[in-house]
Amino acid sequence: MRDEALAWTSGVYDLFDIPRGARLHRPQVLELYEPASHRLLTTIRRHALRTGGDFRLDAEIVTARGRHRWIRITASIESVGGRPVRLFGMKQDITEDIARLAEFDRRAKRDPLTGLSNRGAFDELFSEVGGRAPIGALLLVDLDGFKSINDAYGHAVGDLCLQRSAARLAEICRDALLVARLGGDEFAVLIARPADKGVVAMLGRRIGAALGCPIEHGGCRLRIGASVGIAYGETGSGIDAKAELFARADAALYAAKVAGRNTVRIDGEAPGSAAGAS
């Protein structure tokens, strides 16, 4: 084990894009591992050599030809007289497996109709960001008049309206932490802290204006609007603070819907204020 000599099968040479039979130098091979995988491999390998145990590790590498791959390392320690003399095992290409898992995870967090993040992804990030640092602002958006279009033209046209509205929302809020469809015709936008209140209020008005523009379909100009409720994050964090932030944004959204179509309301501001009016 002291000389750390490497002996590979032809398949492992191919896995690393190293010419078969080329002389192997362990330090140079380790440079092909991504830094995080390199550190983890070093830690696990040292522990295995110290304890004589087996180990398995999924690691990311960049091959000698610059191709990114994931490999699964399964290794065992051979000891003589209680001292490790050889580490042996196999390396397996699992790049396609990792890609499938990543795609599955991506789809699990996406709304299939609009392509926006779904409620699960929103809840996850809302919880994660709120736990590390306060959220700057939460905007809740609800489409006005959507049910009437759905009833008059059918679900296919209703779905089209949702897709077009989601695309407009995503474009306007491209710098947001997250844009999500919470369900039905309700959407949410998370803004990072610090959040300039004037900029966020302007964003709310831009959302209302963009989603209020007619949607062209089959020679018809379909009109829907958007009510927007805004609540700014406070200094607190944790479950109670997040629940309170959502409740305040939801109350502002309700006030916007009561006030009428294409209206923005901000939690804690009078309906007639410049920032809160549509």
mmCIF file of C-alpha atoms in Angstrom:
data_model
loop_
_atom_site.group_PDB
_atom_site.id
_atom_site.type_symbol
_atom_site.label_atom_id
_atom_site.label_comp_id
_atom_site.label_asym_id
_atom_site.label_seq_id
_atom_site.Cartn_x
_atom_site.Cartn_y
_atom_site.Cartn_z
ATOM 1 C CA MET A 1 0.000 0.000 0.000
ATOM 2 C CA ARG A 2 2.962 2.342 0.518
ATOM 3 C CA ASP A 3 3.781 2.678 -3.192
ATOM 4 C CA GLU A 4 0.084 3.223 -4.019
ATOM 5 C CA ALA A 5 0.567 1.501 -7.361
ATOM 6 C CA LEU A 6 -2.563 1.224 -9.518
ATOM 7 C CA ALA A 7 -3.601 -1.751 -11.613
ATOM 8 C CA TRP A 8 -6.681 -1.282 -13.797
ATOM 9 C CA THR A 9 -8.685 -3.377 -16.192
ATOM 10 C CA SER A 10 -9.202 -2.097 -19.729
ATOM 11 C CA GLY A 11 -12.733 -0.992 -18.850
ATOM 12 C CA VAL A 12 -11.504 1.356 -16.122
ATOM 13 C CA TYR A 13 -8.986 2.933 -18.503
ATOM 14 C CA ASP A 14 -11.891 3.570 -20.872
ATOM 15 C CA LEU A 15 -13.997 4.963 -18.048
ATOM 16 C CA PHE A 16 -11.384 7.650 -17.347
ATOM 17 C CA ASP A 17 -10.583 8.138 -21.065
ATOM 18 C CA ILE A 18 -6.984 7.164 -20.442
ATOM 19 C CA PRO A 19 -5.233 5.098 -23.152
ATOM 20 C CA ARG A 20 -5.205 1.429 -22.231
ATOM 21 C CA GLY A 21 -1.925 0.317 -20.742
ATOM 22 C CA ALA A 22 -0.758 3.858 -19.984
ATOM 23 C CA ARG A 23 1.335 4.229 -16.864
ATOM 24 C CA LEU A 24 -0.862 5.249 -13.958
ATOM 25 C CA HIS A 25 0.083 7.784 -11.305
ATOM 26 C CA ARG A 26 -2.419 7.995 -8.475
ATOM 27 C CA PRO A 27 -1.946 11.742 -7.786
ATOM 28 C CA GLN A 28 -2.655 12.502 -11.452
ATOM 29 C CA VAL A 29 -5.698 10.231 -11.462
ATOM 30 C CA LEU A 30 -7.030 11.950 -8.340
ATOM 31 C CA GLU A 31 -6.889 15.277 -10.196
ATOM 32 C CA LEU A 32 -9.647 13.912 -12.465
ATOM 33 C CA TYR A 33 -12.067 13.798 -9.518
ATOM 34 C CA GLU A 34 -14.265 16.815 -8.848
ATOM 35 C CA PRO A 35 -13.023 18.552 -5.636
ATOM 36 C CA ALA A 36 -15.969 17.481 -3.460
ATOM 37 C CA SER A 37 -15.686 13.866 -4.622
ATOM 38 C CA HIS A 38 -11.919 13.989 -4.188
ATOM 39 C CA ARG A 39 -12.244 15.115 -0.574
ATOM 40 C CA LEU A 40 -14.908 12.512 0.193
ATOM 41 C CA LEU A 41 -12.890 9.708 -1.433
ATOM 42 C CA THR A 42 -9.809 10.677 0.579
ATOM 43 C CA THR A 43 -11.737 10.674 3.854
ATOM 44 C CA ILE A 44 -13.543 7.387 3.237
ATOM 45 C CA ARG A 45 -10.421 5.652 1.910
ATOM 46 C CA ARG A 46 -8.354 6.649 4.942
ATOM 47 C CA HIS A 47 -11.072 5.382 7.279
ATOM 48 C CA ALA A 48 -11.259 2.063 5.405
ATOM 49 C CA LEU A 49 -7.493 1.585 5.552
ATOM 50 C CA ARG A 50 -7.524 2.363 9.261
ATOM 51 C CA THR A 51 -10.417 0.030 10.104
ATOM 52 C CA GLY A 52 -10.012 -2.598 7.398
ATOM 53 C CA GLY A 53 -13.625 -2.173 6.317
ATOM 54 C CA ASP A 54 -15.227 -2.107 2.883
ATOM 55 C CA PHE A 55 -16.627 1.045 1.326
ATOM 56 C CA ARG A 56 -18.766 2.253 -1.558
ATOM 57 C CA LEU A 57 -18.785 5.743 -3.007
ATOM 58 C CA ASP A 58 -20.496 7.528 -5.901
ATOM 59 C CA ALA A 59 -18.037 10.088 -7.244
ATOM 60 C CA GLU A 60 -18.011 12.683 -10.008
ATOM 61 C CA ILE A 61 -15.029 12.825 -12.355
ATOM 62 C CA VAL A 62 -13.905 14.811 -15.373
ATOM 63 C CA THR A 63 -12.171 12.357 -17.693
ATOM 64 C CA ALA A 64 -8.852 12.950 -19.454
ATOM 65 C CA ARG A 65 -10.926 14.088 -22.456
ATOM 66 C CA GLY A 66 -12.948 16.539 -20.389
ATOM 67 C CA ARG A 67 -16.132 14.493 -20.168
ATOM 68 C CA HIS A 68 -18.151 14.590 -16.943
ATOM 69 C CA ARG A 69 -19.024 11.188 -15.546
ATOM 70 C CA TRP A 70 -20.304 9.647 -12.360
ATOM 71 C CA ILE A 71 -18.691 6.437 -11.155
ATOM 72 C CA ARG A 72 -19.519 4.014 -8.369
ATOM 73 C CA ILE A 73 -16.495 2.769 -6.471
ATOM 74 C CA THR A 74 -16.853 -0.470 -4.509
ATOM 75 C CA ALA A 75 -13.706 -1.428 -2.599
ATOM 76 C CA SER A 76 -12.378 -3.854 -0.018
ATOM 77 C CA ILE A 77 -9.169 -3.977 2.015
ATOM 78 C CA GLU A 78 -6.848 -6.987 2.067
ATOM 79 C CA SER A 79 -4.810 -7.143 5.268
ATOM 80 C CA VAL A 80 -1.893 -9.276 6.406
ATOM 81 C CA GLY A 81 -1.129 -9.437 10.068
ATOM 82 C CA GLY A 82 -3.573 -6.670 10.734
ATOM 83 C CA ARG A 83 -1.859 -4.325 8.254
ATOM 84 C CA PRO A 84 -3.518 -3.282 4.957
ATOM 85 C CA VAL A 85 -1.537 -4.473 1.951
ATOM 86 C CA ARG A 86 -3.976 -4.066 -0.925
ATOM 87 C CA LEU A 87 -7.133 -2.193 -1.773
ATOM 88 C CA PHE A 88 -9.164 -3.787 -4.521
ATOM 89 C CA GLY A 89 -12.581 -3.463 -6.023
ATOM 90 C CA MET A 90 -14.363 -2.123 -9.087
ATOM 91 C CA LYS A 91 -15.450 1.111 -10.709
ATOM 92 C CA GLN A 92 -18.758 1.313 -12.545
ATOM 93 C CA ASP A 93 -20.132 4.018 -14.853
ATOM 94 C CA ILE A 94 -23.412 5.296 -13.339
ATOM 95 C CA THR A 95 -23.652 8.549 -15.323
ATOM 96 C CA GLU A 96 -26.959 7.608 -16.948
ATOM 97 C CA ASP A 97 -28.434 6.522 -13.609
ATOM 98 C CA ILE A 98 -27.520 9.857 -12.020
ATOM 99 C CA ALA A 99 -28.971 11.748 -14.988
ATOM 100 C CA ARG A 100 -32.246 9.813 -14.728
ATOM 101 C CA LEU A 101 -32.469 10.544 -10.996
ATOM 102 C CA ALA A 102 -31.769 14.238 -11.609
ATOM 103 C CA GLU A 103 -34.463 14.377 -14.286
ATOM 104 C CA PHE A 104 -36.915 12.569 -12.025
ATOM 105 C CA ASP A 105 -36.184 15.057 -9.231
ATOM 106 C CA ARG A 106 -36.562 17.974 -11.644
ATOM 107 C CA ARG A 107 -39.917 16.710 -12.874
ATOM 108 C CA ALA A 108 -41.073 16.021 -9.332
ATOM 109 C CA LYS A 109 -40.559 19.720 -8.543
ATOM 110 C CA ARG A 110 -42.128 21.073 -11.737
ATOM 111 C CA ASP A 111 -45.725 21.796 -12.559
ATOM 112 C CA PRO A 112 -46.314 19.717 -15.721
ATOM 113 C CA LEU A 113 -48.734 22.201 -17.287
ATOM 114 C CA THR A 114 -46.840 25.485 -16.891
ATOM 115 C CA GLY A 115 -43.262 24.363 -16.358
ATOM 116 C CA LEU A 116 -43.001 26.517 -13.235
ATOM 117 C CA SER A 117 -41.959 25.128 -9.877
ATOM 118 C CA ASN A 118 -44.808 23.326 -8.121
ATOM 119 C CA ARG A 119 -46.214 23.660 -4.616
ATOM 120 C CA GLY A 120 -43.785 21.093 -3.239
ATOM 121 C CA ALA A 121 -40.768 23.000 -4.570
ATOM 122 C CA PHE A 122 -42.195 26.245 -3.198
ATOM 123 C CA ASP A 123 -42.738 24.751 0.262
ATOM 124 C CA GLU A 124 -39.233 23.289 0.242
ATOM 125 C CA LEU A 125 -37.490 26.543 -0.691
ATOM 126 C CA PHE A 126 -39.797 28.634 1.491
ATOM 127 C CA SER A 127 -38.758 26.480 4.424
ATOM 128 C CA GLU A 128 -35.076 26.334 3.491
ATOM 129 C CA VAL A 129 -34.573 30.042 2.830
ATOM 130 C CA GLY A 130 -36.654 31.062 5.808
ATOM 131 C CA GLY A 131 -34.525 28.852 8.008
ATOM 132 C CA ARG A 132 -31.195 30.358 6.887
ATOM 133 C CA ALA A 133 -32.228 33.994 6.473
ATOM 134 C CA PRO A 134 -35.421 36.019 6.290
ATOM 135 C CA ILE A 135 -37.204 36.153 2.948
ATOM 136 C CA GLY A 136 -37.353 39.606 1.381
ATOM 137 C CA ALA A 137 -40.908 39.443 0.074
ATOM 138 C CA LEU A 138 -43.649 37.037 -0.912
ATOM 139 C CA LEU A 139 -46.046 37.867 -3.744
ATOM 140 C CA LEU A 140 -49.195 35.798 -4.199
ATOM 141 C CA VAL A 141 -50.876 36.102 -7.601
ATOM 142 C CA ASP A 142 -54.382 34.964 -8.456
ATOM 143 C CA LEU A 143 -55.871 35.156 -11.959
ATOM 144 C CA ASP A 144 -59.117 37.110 -12.269
ATOM 145 C CA GLY A 145 -61.779 35.895 -14.655
ATOM 146 C CA PHE A 146 -60.066 32.576 -15.288
ATOM 147 C CA LYS A 147 -63.072 30.476 -14.237
ATOM 148 C CA SER A 148 -65.320 32.299 -16.707
ATOM 149 C CA ILE A 149 -62.974 31.523 -19.596
ATOM 150 C CA ASN A 150 -62.641 27.929 -18.454
ATOM 151 C CA ASP A 151 -66.429 27.566 -18.338
ATOM 152 C CA ALA A 152 -67.057 29.345 -21.647
ATOM 153 C CA TYR A 153 -64.264 27.880 -23.784
ATOM 154 C CA GLY A 154 -63.353 24.620 -22.059
ATOM 155 C CA HIS A 155 -60.366 23.299 -20.160
ATOM 156 C CA ALA A 156 -58.037 23.220 -23.172
ATOM 157 C CA VAL A 157 -58.360 26.988 -23.612
ATOM 158 C CA GLY A 158 -58.157 27.437 -19.846
ATOM 159 C CA ASP A 159 -54.904 25.490 -19.828
ATOM 160 C CA LEU A 160 -53.605 27.709 -22.621
ATOM 161 C CA CYS A 161 -54.347 30.786 -20.522
ATOM 162 C CA LEU A 162 -52.528 29.281 -17.567
ATOM 163 C CA GLN A 163 -49.504 28.489 -19.733
ATOM 164 C CA ARG A 164 -49.355 31.954 -21.296
ATOM 165 C CA SER A 165 -49.842 33.648 -17.935
ATOM 166 C CA ALA A 166 -47.137 31.488 -16.350
ATOM 167 C CA ALA A 167 -44.713 32.347 -19.162
ATOM 168 C CA ARG A 168 -45.346 36.072 -18.696
ATOM 169 C CA LEU A 169 -44.931 35.758 -14.936
ATOM 170 C CA ALA A 170 -41.660 33.845 -15.298
ATOM 171 C CA GLU A 171 -40.279 36.441 -17.707
ATOM 172 C CA ILE A 172 -41.127 39.396 -15.468
ATOM 173 C CA CYS A 173 -39.840 37.654 -12.338
ATOM 174 C CA ARG A 174 -36.728 36.056 -13.843
ATOM 175 C CA ASP A 175 -34.548 37.479 -11.029
ATOM 176 C CA ALA A 176 -36.762 36.059 -8.267
ATOM 177 C CA LEU A 177 -35.690 33.239 -5.988
ATOM 178 C CA LEU A 178 -38.622 31.152 -7.179
ATOM 179 C CA VAL A 179 -41.750 31.430 -9.297
ATOM 180 C CA ALA A 180 -44.259 28.684 -8.579
ATOM 181 C CA ARG A 181 -47.756 27.566 -9.416
ATOM 182 C CA LEU A 182 -49.368 26.719 -6.108
ATOM 183 C CA GLY A 183 -52.401 25.133 -7.741
ATOM 184 C CA GLY A 184 -55.369 26.097 -9.902
ATOM 185 C CA ASP A 185 -54.866 29.692 -11.003
ATOM 186 C CA GLU A 186 -52.753 30.783 -8.024
ATOM 187 C CA PHE A 187 -49.045 31.551 -8.241
ATOM 188 C CA ALA A 188 -46.315 32.641 -5.839
ATOM 189 C CA VAL A 189 -43.098 34.623 -6.217
ATOM 190 C CA LEU A 190 -40.312 34.603 -3.627
ATOM 191 C CA ILE A 191 -37.946 37.565 -3.490
ATOM 192 C CA ALA A 192 -34.599 37.383 -1.699
ATOM 193 C CA ARG A 193 -33.631 39.675 1.130
ATOM 194 C CA PRO A 194 -32.790 42.512 1.052
ATOM 195 C CA ALA A 195 -35.815 43.532 -0.974
ATOM 196 C CA ASP A 196 -36.365 47.147 -1.952
ATOM 197 C CA LYS A 197 -40.021 47.835 -1.171
ATOM 198 C CA GLY A 198 -40.392 50.275 -4.034
ATOM 199 C CA VAL A 199 -38.957 47.769 -6.517
ATOM 200 C CA VAL A 200 -41.167 44.963 -5.207
ATOM 201 C CA ALA A 201 -44.268 47.157 -5.377
ATOM 202 C CA MET A 202 -43.374 48.057 -8.965
ATOM 203 C CA LEU A 203 -42.925 44.365 -9.718
ATOM 204 C CA GLY A 204 -46.425 43.692 -8.410
ATOM 205 C CA ARG A 205 -47.853 46.348 -10.732
ATOM 206 C CA ARG A 206 -45.889 44.959 -13.689
ATOM 207 C CA ILE A 207 -47.312 41.515 -12.979
ATOM 208 C CA GLY A 208 -50.839 42.889 -12.947
ATOM 209 C CA ALA A 209 -50.276 44.779 -16.203
ATOM 210 C CA ALA A 210 -48.661 41.854 -18.029
ATOM 211 C CA LEU A 211 -51.215 39.261 -16.958
ATOM 212 C CA GLY A 212 -54.008 41.670 -17.809
ATOM 213 C CA CYS A 213 -52.969 41.838 -21.470
ATOM 214 C CA PRO A 214 -55.314 39.901 -23.813
ATOM 215 C CA ILE A 215 -54.387 36.383 -24.875
ATOM 216 C CA GLU A 216 -54.873 35.767 -28.592
ATOM 217 C CA HIS A 217 -56.428 32.425 -29.483
ATOM 218 C CA GLY A 218 -58.368 31.330 -32.545
ATOM 219 C CA GLY A 219 -59.219 34.877 -33.521
ATOM 220 C CA CYS A 220 -60.432 35.678 -30.010
ATOM 221 C CA ARG A 221 -58.896 38.056 -27.501
ATOM 222 C CA LEU A 222 -59.223 36.337 -24.158
ATOM 223 C CA ARG A 223 -59.061 38.691 -21.222
ATOM 224 C CA ILE A 224 -58.087 37.763 -17.708
ATOM 225 C CA GLY A 225 -56.597 39.857 -14.950
ATOM 226 C CA ALA A 226 -54.431 39.293 -11.929
ATOM 227 C CA SER A 227 -54.793 40.225 -8.279
ATOM 228 C CA VAL A 228 -51.504 40.494 -6.407
ATOM 229 C CA GLY A 229 -50.951 40.403 -2.652
ATOM 230 C CA ILE A 230 -47.551 41.385 -1.274
ATOM 231 C CA ALA A 231 -46.030 40.866 2.157
ATOM 232 C CA TYR A 232 -42.499 41.856 3.107
ATOM 233 C CA GLY A 233 -40.334 39.587 5.213
ATOM 234 C CA GLU A 234 -39.548 40.694 8.732
ATOM 235 C CA THR A 235 -36.443 40.005 10.810
ATOM 236 C CA GLY A 236 -37.682 36.706 12.196
ATOM 237 C CA SER A 237 -37.318 33.204 10.815
ATOM 238 C CA GLY A 238 -38.598 29.751 11.643
ATOM 239 C CA ILE A 239 -41.968 28.074 11.198
ATOM 240 C CA ASP A 240 -44.049 30.743 12.933
ATOM 241 C CA ALA A 241 -42.476 33.620 10.994
ATOM 242 C CA LYS A 242 -42.961 31.837 7.667
ATOM 243 C CA ALA A 243 -46.568 30.960 8.419
ATOM 244 C CA GLU A 244 -47.181 34.557 9.445
ATOM 245 C CA LEU A 245 -45.581 35.868 6.224
ATOM 246 C CA PHE A 246 -47.765 33.617 4.079
ATOM 247 C CA ALA A 247 -50.866 34.634 6.055
ATOM 248 C CA ARG A 248 -50.080 38.326 5.533
ATOM 249 C CA ALA A 249 -49.540 37.859 1.796
ATOM 250 C CA ASP A 250 -52.748 35.856 1.557
ATOM 251 C CA ALA A 251 -54.672 38.593 3.386
ATOM 252 C CA ALA A 252 -53.234 41.185 0.987
ATOM 253 C CA LEU A 253 -54.288 39.013 -1.959
ATOM 254 C CA TYR A 254 -57.803 38.759 -0.560
ATOM 255 C CA ALA A 255 -57.922 42.553 -0.198
ATOM 256 C CA ALA A 256 -56.782 42.913 -3.814
ATOM 257 C CA LYS A 257 -59.511 40.596 -5.077
ATOM 258 C CA VAL A 258 -62.159 42.410 -3.055
ATOM 259 C CA ALA A 259 -60.950 45.737 -4.470
ATOM 260 C CA GLY A 260 -61.400 44.536 -8.054
ATOM 261 C CA ARG A 261 -59.642 43.224 -11.138
ATOM 262 C CA ASN A 262 -55.947 43.866 -11.803
ATOM 263 C CA THR A 263 -55.274 45.221 -8.343
ATOM 264 C CA VAL A 264 -52.196 45.119 -6.135
ATOM 265 C CA ARG A 265 -52.415 45.295 -2.371
ATOM 266 C CA ILE A 266 -49.514 45.397 0.069
ATOM 267 C CA ASP A 267 -49.819 44.112 3.610
ATOM 268 C CA GLY A 268 -50.026 46.936 6.109
ATOM 269 C CA GLU A 269 -50.590 49.730 3.580
ATOM 270 C CA ALA A 270 -53.800 51.641 3.028
ATOM 271 C CA PRO A 271 -55.709 50.686 -0.151
ATOM 272 C CA GLY A 272 -55.396 54.180 -1.563
ATOM 273 C CA SER A 273 -51.609 54.488 -1.076
ATOM 274 C CA ALA A 274 -49.416 54.991 -4.129
ATOM 275 C CA ALA A 275 -47.499 51.783 -3.540
ATOM 276 C CA GLY A 276 -50.566 49.649 -2.986
ATOM 277 C CA ALA A 277 -52.802 50.870 -5.762
ATOM 278 C CA SER A 278 -52.950 49.201 -9.131
#
